[in-house]
Amino acid sequence: MEGLDRAAVVDTWVKKYRRKYLRAIRHPFILGIRDGSVEMSSFRRWLAQDYLFVRAFVPFVASVLVKAWKESDDNFDVDVILAGIAALNEEIAWFKKEAMKWNVILDDVEAEKINLDYCNFLESLMSSEVSYTQSVTIFWAIEVVYQESFAHCLEDGSKTPDELKDTCHRWGSEGFGHYCQDLKNIANRRLEKVSDDVLVKTEASLLCVLEHEVEFWNMSRGAN
Ligand code: HMH
């Protein structure tokens, strides 16, 4: 019974924190993309800042890969994370191309404080003191916020402008959805077996991700 109870820890957290989760995946910035009302200056700010975020996200994901290699009993984990790193390589190239389309000079962009705070949080999780289970759960959470957000902009009834669709497909596509599902399955499999201490830490850091994501959208929108 206990196995059954804890089989889907991540899902119980998403339910428990539904309101916070919705705030991250249905933010006014995303709703503005979906209904076409987003300011182009906001979109350009998001693009530039997210490029810097992704550059910092890569070493974090690399740290998750190292932990998977050391701690995981399933080769599948390394395969999924490695595919994630490969996708991030492609994503960085995409940002450079997209930035040209929007006349954003990436080399001139400085990270805003909210972005730096998020990147520092990621860096704190790169420590070898942080367990693989916690890291991979956080990795899933960061990816799924974008997946759910941008998929919403592609659903029936959305009025996403054509020039923003490429961005939405990057994270809102079915393929990215499957990848997030793989990460979620890994997180759930690991969380089933860990100590209460790791569970408590992971739950707390999951909430931090949701808060950082909301702040990141606020910053992009220019609400700060
Ligand atoms: C801020 N969160 C932020 N940027 C991203 N690119 C992702 C999540 C998903 O990759």
mmCIF file of C-alpha atoms and ligand atoms in Angstrom:
data_model
loop_
_atom_site.group_PDB
_atom_site.id
_atom_site.type_symbol
_atom_site.label_atom_id
_atom_site.label_comp_id
_atom_site.label_asym_id
_atom_site.label_seq_id
_atom_site.Cartn_x
_atom_site.Cartn_y
_atom_site.Cartn_z
ATOM 1 C CA MET A 1 0.000 0.000 0.000
ATOM 2 C CA GLU A 2 2.737 2.373 0.917
ATOM 3 C CA GLY A 3 4.329 1.845 -2.471
ATOM 4 C CA LEU A 4 1.056 2.733 -4.102
ATOM 5 C CA ASP A 5 0.593 5.796 -1.916
ATOM 6 C CA ARG A 6 3.978 7.221 -2.782
ATOM 7 C CA ALA A 7 4.071 6.053 -6.386
ATOM 8 C CA ALA A 8 3.322 9.461 -7.817
ATOM 9 C CA VAL A 9 4.815 11.956 -5.400
ATOM 10 C CA VAL A 10 5.207 14.631 -8.051
ATOM 11 C CA ASP A 11 1.526 14.416 -8.955
ATOM 12 C CA THR A 12 0.460 14.812 -5.351
ATOM 13 C CA TRP A 13 2.631 17.930 -5.078
ATOM 14 C CA VAL A 14 1.192 19.399 -8.267
ATOM 15 C CA LYS A 15 -2.267 18.863 -6.781
ATOM 16 C CA LYS A 16 -1.313 20.195 -3.369
ATOM 17 C CA TYR A 17 0.209 23.371 -4.846
ATOM 18 C CA ARG A 18 -2.230 23.709 -7.742
ATOM 19 C CA ARG A 19 -2.677 27.455 -7.257
ATOM 20 C CA LYS A 20 1.047 28.207 -7.239
ATOM 21 C CA TYR A 21 1.541 25.874 -10.188
ATOM 22 C CA LEU A 22 -1.192 27.629 -12.166
ATOM 23 C CA ARG A 23 0.366 30.998 -11.398
ATOM 24 C CA ALA A 24 3.552 29.765 -13.088
ATOM 25 C CA ILE A 25 1.948 28.105 -16.137
ATOM 26 C CA ARG A 26 -0.881 30.618 -16.758
ATOM 27 C CA HIS A 27 0.987 33.838 -16.178
ATOM 28 C CA PRO A 28 -0.274 37.078 -17.814
ATOM 29 C CA PHE A 29 2.872 37.071 -19.995
ATOM 30 C CA ILE A 30 1.885 33.699 -21.440
ATOM 31 C CA LEU A 31 -1.791 34.684 -21.695
ATOM 32 C CA GLY A 32 -0.583 37.737 -23.613
ATOM 33 C CA ILE A 33 1.207 35.518 -26.127
ATOM 34 C CA ARG A 34 -1.893 33.346 -26.386
ATOM 35 C CA ASP A 35 -4.232 36.265 -27.124
ATOM 36 C CA GLY A 36 -1.701 38.305 -29.112
ATOM 37 C CA SER A 37 -1.668 41.250 -26.700
ATOM 38 C CA VAL A 38 1.910 40.774 -25.482
ATOM 39 C CA GLU A 39 4.109 43.861 -25.891
ATOM 40 C CA MET A 40 6.949 43.212 -28.311
ATOM 41 C CA SER A 41 9.340 44.953 -25.903
ATOM 42 C CA SER A 42 8.351 42.381 -23.261
ATOM 43 C CA PHE A 43 8.878 39.508 -25.638
ATOM 44 C CA ARG A 44 12.314 40.845 -26.587
ATOM 45 C CA ARG A 45 13.237 41.232 -22.921
ATOM 46 C CA TRP A 46 12.114 37.668 -22.231
ATOM 47 C CA LEU A 47 14.125 36.363 -25.215
ATOM 48 C CA ALA A 48 17.339 38.055 -24.122
ATOM 49 C CA GLN A 49 17.009 37.129 -20.456
ATOM 50 C CA ASP A 50 15.999 33.554 -21.189
ATOM 51 C CA TYR A 51 19.049 33.123 -23.402
ATOM 52 C CA LEU A 52 21.214 34.016 -20.393
ATOM 53 C CA PHE A 53 19.145 31.743 -18.169
ATOM 54 C CA VAL A 54 19.579 28.784 -20.531
ATOM 55 C CA ARG A 55 23.342 29.333 -20.573
ATOM 56 C CA ALA A 56 23.295 28.906 -16.781
ATOM 57 C CA PHE A 57 20.811 26.051 -16.989
ATOM 58 C CA VAL A 58 23.251 23.937 -19.057
ATOM 59 C CA PRO A 59 25.823 23.480 -16.239
ATOM 60 C CA PHE A 60 22.972 22.693 -13.840
ATOM 61 C CA VAL A 61 21.708 19.947 -16.173
ATOM 62 C CA ALA A 62 25.291 18.724 -16.568
ATOM 63 C CA SER A 63 25.416 18.372 -12.770
ATOM 64 C CA VAL A 64 22.226 16.315 -12.890
ATOM 65 C CA LEU A 65 23.873 14.095 -15.505
ATOM 66 C CA VAL A 66 26.889 13.499 -13.280
ATOM 67 C CA LYS A 67 24.612 12.602 -10.364
ATOM 68 C CA ALA A 68 22.563 10.240 -12.557
ATOM 69 C CA TRP A 69 25.731 8.522 -13.716
ATOM 70 C CA LYS A 70 26.900 8.076 -10.115
ATOM 71 C CA GLU A 71 23.647 7.328 -8.346
ATOM 72 C CA SER A 72 21.080 5.956 -10.755
ATOM 73 C CA ASP A 73 20.398 2.257 -11.105
ATOM 74 C CA ASP A 74 18.834 2.777 -14.528
ATOM 75 C CA ASN A 75 20.778 3.722 -17.695
ATOM 76 C CA PHE A 76 17.610 5.259 -19.072
ATOM 77 C CA ASP A 77 18.133 8.274 -16.780
ATOM 78 C CA VAL A 78 21.470 9.239 -18.344
ATOM 79 C CA ASP A 79 20.000 8.763 -21.828
ATOM 80 C CA VAL A 80 17.104 11.139 -21.094
ATOM 81 C CA ILE A 81 19.308 13.779 -19.462
ATOM 82 C CA LEU A 82 21.894 13.567 -22.245
ATOM 83 C CA ALA A 83 19.127 14.095 -24.815
ATOM 84 C CA GLY A 84 18.106 17.120 -22.753
ATOM 85 C CA ILE A 85 21.617 18.536 -22.954
ATOM 86 C CA ALA A 86 21.690 17.925 -26.716
ATOM 87 C CA ALA A 87 18.377 19.804 -27.010
ATOM 88 C CA LEU A 88 19.833 22.695 -24.998
ATOM 89 C CA ASN A 89 22.754 22.895 -27.413
ATOM 90 C CA GLU A 90 20.277 23.292 -30.223
ATOM 91 C CA GLU A 91 18.235 25.710 -28.138
ATOM 92 C CA ILE A 92 21.182 28.059 -27.687
ATOM 93 C CA ALA A 93 21.649 28.141 -31.462
ATOM 94 C CA TRP A 94 17.908 28.831 -31.800
ATOM 95 C CA PHE A 95 18.124 31.792 -29.375
ATOM 96 C CA LYS A 96 20.910 33.316 -31.449
ATOM 97 C CA LYS A 97 18.878 32.989 -34.629
ATOM 98 C CA GLU A 98 15.664 34.217 -33.028
ATOM 99 C CA ALA A 99 17.477 37.194 -31.480
ATOM 100 C CA MET A 100 18.555 38.328 -34.938
ATOM 101 C CA LYS A 101 14.938 38.176 -36.099
ATOM 102 C CA TRP A 102 13.942 40.522 -33.249
ATOM 103 C CA ASN A 103 17.026 42.774 -33.456
ATOM 104 C CA VAL A 104 18.216 41.746 -30.021
ATOM 105 C CA ILE A 105 21.995 41.894 -29.561
ATOM 106 C CA LEU A 106 22.595 39.036 -27.136
ATOM 107 C CA ASP A 107 26.194 40.009 -26.398
ATOM 108 C CA ASP A 108 25.008 43.369 -25.053
ATOM 109 C CA VAL A 109 22.477 41.913 -22.642
ATOM 110 C CA GLU A 110 23.081 41.870 -18.921
ATOM 111 C CA ALA A 111 21.208 39.535 -16.631
ATOM 112 C CA GLU A 112 18.592 41.267 -14.518
ATOM 113 C CA LYS A 113 18.560 40.677 -10.766
ATOM 114 C CA ILE A 114 15.623 38.276 -10.862
ATOM 115 C CA ASN A 115 17.406 36.223 -13.497
ATOM 116 C CA LEU A 116 20.639 36.218 -11.454
ATOM 117 C CA ASP A 117 18.711 35.125 -8.371
ATOM 118 C CA TYR A 118 17.254 32.189 -10.294
ATOM 119 C CA CYS A 119 20.685 31.262 -11.702
ATOM 120 C CA ASN A 120 22.206 31.423 -8.199
ATOM 121 C CA PHE A 121 19.485 29.110 -6.950
ATOM 122 C CA LEU A 122 20.398 26.660 -9.739
ATOM 123 C CA GLU A 123 24.047 26.934 -8.808
ATOM 124 C CA SER A 124 23.264 26.094 -5.180
ATOM 125 C CA LEU A 125 21.618 22.885 -6.391
ATOM 126 C CA MET A 126 24.737 21.879 -8.318
ATOM 127 C CA SER A 127 26.500 21.032 -5.054
ATOM 128 C CA SER A 128 27.314 17.357 -4.586
ATOM 129 C CA GLU A 129 25.466 17.625 -1.254
ATOM 130 C CA VAL A 130 22.204 17.883 -3.163
ATOM 131 C CA SER A 131 20.900 14.445 -4.029
ATOM 132 C CA TYR A 132 20.282 13.167 -7.536
ATOM 133 C CA THR A 133 16.602 12.702 -6.662
ATOM 134 C CA GLN A 134 16.178 16.332 -5.675
ATOM 135 C CA SER A 135 18.132 17.576 -8.712
ATOM 136 C CA VAL A 136 16.235 15.537 -11.265
ATOM 137 C CA THR A 137 12.900 16.580 -9.757
ATOM 138 C CA ILE A 138 13.906 20.226 -10.012
ATOM 139 C CA PHE A 139 15.064 19.658 -13.578
ATOM 140 C CA TRP A 140 11.612 18.257 -14.401
ATOM 141 C CA ALA A 141 9.862 21.197 -12.698
ATOM 142 C CA ILE A 142 11.821 23.814 -14.639
ATOM 143 C CA GLU A 143 11.111 22.118 -17.963
ATOM 144 C CA VAL A 144 7.442 21.392 -17.302
ATOM 145 C CA VAL A 145 6.604 25.031 -16.514
ATOM 146 C CA TYR A 146 7.699 26.019 -20.014
ATOM 147 C CA GLN A 147 6.070 22.977 -21.569
ATOM 148 C CA GLU A 148 2.673 23.669 -19.993
ATOM 149 C CA SER A 149 2.935 27.415 -20.591
ATOM 150 C CA PHE A 150 3.791 27.302 -24.269
ATOM 151 C CA ALA A 151 1.526 24.341 -25.057
ATOM 152 C CA HIS A 152 -1.340 26.538 -23.807
ATOM 153 C CA CYS A 153 -0.455 29.070 -26.529
ATOM 154 C CA LEU A 154 -0.935 26.401 -29.218
ATOM 155 C CA GLU A 155 -4.254 24.950 -28.043
ATOM 156 C CA ASP A 156 -7.451 25.358 -30.038
ATOM 157 C CA GLY A 157 -8.842 28.824 -29.545
ATOM 158 C CA SER A 158 -5.472 30.507 -29.000
ATOM 159 C CA LYS A 159 -4.673 33.578 -31.089
ATOM 160 C CA THR A 160 -0.901 33.382 -30.879
ATOM 161 C CA PRO A 161 0.632 35.655 -33.553
ATOM 162 C CA ASP A 162 2.472 33.747 -36.298
ATOM 163 C CA GLU A 163 5.835 35.314 -35.427
ATOM 164 C CA LEU A 164 5.614 33.861 -31.891
ATOM 165 C CA LYS A 165 4.581 30.360 -32.901
ATOM 166 C CA ASP A 166 8.103 29.079 -33.384
ATOM 167 C CA THR A 167 8.870 29.928 -29.762
ATOM 168 C CA CYS A 168 5.706 28.173 -28.599
ATOM 169 C CA HIS A 169 6.499 25.047 -30.633
ATOM 170 C CA ARG A 170 9.967 24.827 -29.110
ATOM 171 C CA TRP A 171 8.541 24.090 -25.649
ATOM 172 C CA GLY A 172 4.917 23.344 -26.436
ATOM 173 C CA SER A 173 5.450 20.518 -28.922
ATOM 174 C CA GLU A 174 4.419 16.930 -28.320
ATOM 175 C CA GLY A 175 8.072 15.836 -28.360
ATOM 176 C CA PHE A 176 8.951 18.216 -25.555
ATOM 177 C CA GLY A 177 5.891 16.952 -23.698
ATOM 178 C CA HIS A 178 7.144 13.349 -23.916
ATOM 179 C CA TYR A 179 10.553 14.414 -22.687
ATOM 180 C CA CYS A 180 8.951 16.117 -19.664
ATOM 181 C CA GLN A 181 6.920 12.971 -19.044
ATOM 182 C CA ASP A 182 10.158 10.913 -19.066
ATOM 183 C CA LEU A 183 11.700 13.293 -16.526
ATOM 184 C CA LYS A 184 8.581 13.113 -14.386
ATOM 185 C CA ASN A 185 8.636 9.309 -14.428
ATOM 186 C CA ILE A 186 12.274 9.335 -13.333
ATOM 187 C CA ALA A 187 11.494 11.791 -10.523
ATOM 188 C CA ASN A 188 8.530 9.716 -9.336
ATOM 189 C CA ARG A 189 10.520 6.485 -9.455
ATOM 190 C CA ARG A 190 13.273 8.023 -7.319
ATOM 191 C CA LEU A 191 10.989 9.860 -4.884
ATOM 192 C CA GLU A 192 9.249 6.596 -4.115
ATOM 193 C CA LYS A 193 12.366 5.337 -2.384
ATOM 194 C CA VAL A 194 13.941 8.311 -0.625
ATOM 195 C CA SER A 195 14.072 9.374 3.009
ATOM 196 C CA ASP A 196 11.645 11.907 4.442
ATOM 197 C CA ASP A 197 14.542 14.345 4.673
ATOM 198 C CA VAL A 198 15.060 14.301 0.900
ATOM 199 C CA LEU A 199 11.301 14.514 0.332
ATOM 200 C CA VAL A 200 11.050 17.632 2.496
ATOM 201 C CA LYS A 201 14.005 19.298 0.767
ATOM 202 C CA THR A 202 12.702 18.450 -2.687
ATOM 203 C CA GLU A 203 9.226 19.745 -1.932
ATOM 204 C CA ALA A 204 10.662 23.035 -0.639
ATOM 205 C CA SER A 205 12.895 23.522 -3.671
ATOM 206 C CA LEU A 206 10.006 22.727 -6.005
ATOM 207 C CA LEU A 207 8.123 25.663 -4.488
ATOM 208 C CA CYS A 208 11.209 27.838 -5.023
ATOM 209 C CA VAL A 209 11.167 26.916 -8.727
ATOM 210 C CA LEU A 210 7.527 27.949 -9.044
ATOM 211 C CA GLU A 211 8.277 31.288 -7.362
ATOM 212 C CA HIS A 212 11.341 31.945 -9.527
ATOM 213 C CA GLU A 213 9.345 31.113 -12.654
ATOM 214 C CA VAL A 214 6.589 33.595 -11.744
ATOM 215 C CA GLU A 215 9.226 36.255 -11.007
ATOM 216 C CA PHE A 216 10.896 35.529 -14.338
ATOM 217 C CA TRP A 217 7.624 36.097 -16.209
ATOM 218 C CA ASN A 218 6.980 39.285 -14.169
ATOM 219 C CA MET A 219 10.437 40.565 -15.080
ATOM 220 C CA SER A 220 9.872 39.768 -18.753
ATOM 221 C CA ARG A 221 6.544 41.494 -18.761
ATOM 222 C CA GLY A 222 8.131 44.547 -17.184
ATOM 223 C CA ALA A 223 6.007 44.432 -14.081
ATOM 224 C CA ASN A 224 9.016 44.948 -11.808
HETATM 225 C C1 HMH B 1 13.108 30.730 -16.947
HETATM 226 N N1 HMH B 1 12.458 28.396 -17.119
HETATM 227 C C2 HMH B 1 13.053 29.431 -17.683
HETATM 228 N N2 HMH B 1 13.607 29.336 -18.895
HETATM 229 C C3 HMH B 1 13.575 28.163 -19.567
HETATM 230 N N3 HMH B 1 14.133 28.099 -20.793
HETATM 231 C C4 HMH B 1 12.933 27.039 -18.992
HETATM 232 C C5 HMH B 1 12.384 27.215 -17.749
HETATM 233 C C6 HMH B 1 12.773 25.690 -19.646
HETATM 234 O O1 HMH B 1 13.783 25.250 -20.342
#
